[in-house]
Amino acid sequence: MFVSLLVSALSVLCPLGQTSLPLVVNTWPFKNATAAAWRTLQSGGSVLDAVEMGCACCEMEQCDGSVGYGGSPDEYGETTLDAMIMNGNTMEVGAVADLRRIKNAIGVARAVMERTDHTLLVGESASVFAENMGFIAEDLTTNKSLNIFTQWLKGNCQPNYRKNVFPDPSMSCGPYKPKATLNQRKRVAQHANTRSHDTIGMVALDQNGHVAAGTSTNGLTHKVPGRVGDSPIVGAGAYADSSAGAATATGDGDVMMRFLPSYLAVELMRAGADPSAACKTAISRIKRHYSDFFGAIICANTTGHFGAACNKVPGFSQFHYMVSNSESDTPLMKSVDCI
Ligand SMILES: *[C@@H]1O[C@H](CO)[C@@H](O)[C@H](O)[C@H]1NC(C)=O
Ligand SMILES: *[C@@H]1O[C@H](CO)[C@@H](O)[C@H](O)[C@H]1NC(C)=O
Ligand SMILES: *[C@@H]1O[C@H](CO)[C@@H](O)[C@H](O)[C@H]1NC(C)=O
């Protein structure tokens, strides 16, 4: 009796999350996206609405050329989009990959979640689904993406992500055929100084402890057509569980998706890890195998505490991300030193 009185007195004196919820956190200094998500929460929208609006803002603004239309042309010169949204209360997920001709990839991801029993739709069929759901089909190519593509062709298609094919992909445009023997080939380095930022990943929490996460990207420039990165893969690009927290990752998706860093970070927070520590462990796990991978992750727990971590490589020693919570009216940029 006495103990329970003491506990309830404490919870009045020191209410959990008083200063830190609601919360929006996203990768890179994509401030307008943070503001769009925050406004959505403030005007009564759900955390899913916030994540959708935040990512959609980046899709419209073509954040850094790495989200939305007109960026990252593949080997054919086409821009394709990957996106995911996850509801941390119900564990529902909707995702699209290799989506063509539709600008609002996060919107289509949400439609997959809400209008099918599936989790992930890909390629042409995802575009047909989107059109049926009322999304407008339009060309995602712009003069800018066309220019990136023609410069790449002129430069003998470098960088080039193929290996163990002939003619030698380090100096030709193919068409490629498989080589009889497999050789080790150094991975094409994807350091921050040679590429733009690559994904918006966003996490939102409301005052009731409802958590959501989402991503949107146009992937890797000059990728082999059909390539899907980490962003639309559950537990890789993002993960949300209202009983533990949420995380979202950005960087060299081909490597990062092999380690499910967002899932790992959320499980570490469930076990009591501080968000920064959970993020660091998720990065270290990848580093053990790929010491020079380019990547970062942000983590938030259910009380609205957050952190981030990144892998230090040439040209990338600090990662910037955005935060909105009740402590400030405008989104704040945060930085973390890479490990
Ligand atoms: C952010 O929004 C402001 C105001 O609408 C706009 O002027 C600015 O260009 C936007 N930033 C980016 C990077 O698009
Ligand atoms: C794209 O390039 C074409 C021809 O080079 C030009 O007519 C057009 O105005 C350009 N569009 C934009 C949006 O710059
Ligand atoms: C979230 O992380 C903070 C900072 O480490 C910690 O004080 C808090 O207890 C954590 N919340 C939960 C629910 O674990």
CSV table of N, CA, C and O and ligand atoms in Angstrom, one decimal, residues 142-144 146, ligand 2:
chain,number,residue,atom,x,y,z
A,142,THR,N,14.5,13.4,-65.5
A,142,THR,CA,14.6,14.9,-65.7
A,142,THR,C,15.9,15.1,-66.5
A,142,THR,O,16.7,14.2,-66.7
A,143,ASN,N,16.0,16.4,-66.9
A,143,ASN,CA,17.3,16.7,-67.6
A,143,ASN,C,18.5,16.4,-66.7
A,143,ASN,O,19.5,16.0,-67.2
A,144,LYS,N,18.3,16.6,-65.4
A,144,LYS,CA,19.5,16.3,-64.5
A,144,LYS,C,19.8,14.8,-64.5
A,144,LYS,O,21.0,14.4,-64.6
A,146,LEU,N,19.0,12.6,-66.8
A,146,LEU,CA,19.5,12.3,-68.1
A,146,LEU,C,20.9,12.7,-68.3
A,146,LEU,O,21.7,11.9,-68.9
B,2,LIG,C1,15.5,20.1,-70.7
B,2,LIG,O1,16.3,20.2,-71.8
B,2,LIG,C2,15.5,20.5,-73.0
B,2,LIG,C3,16.4,20.4,-74.2
B,2,LIG,O2,17.7,20.3,-73.9
B,2,LIG,C4,15.0,21.9,-72.8
B,2,LIG,O3,14.2,22.3,-73.9
B,2,LIG,C5,14.1,22.0,-71.6
B,2,LIG,O4,13.7,23.3,-71.3
B,2,LIG,C6,14.9,21.5,-70.4
B,2,LIG,N1,14.0,21.4,-69.2
B,2,LIG,C7,14.3,21.9,-68.1
B,2,LIG,C8,13.2,21.7,-67.0
B,2,LIG,O5,15.3,22.5,-67.8
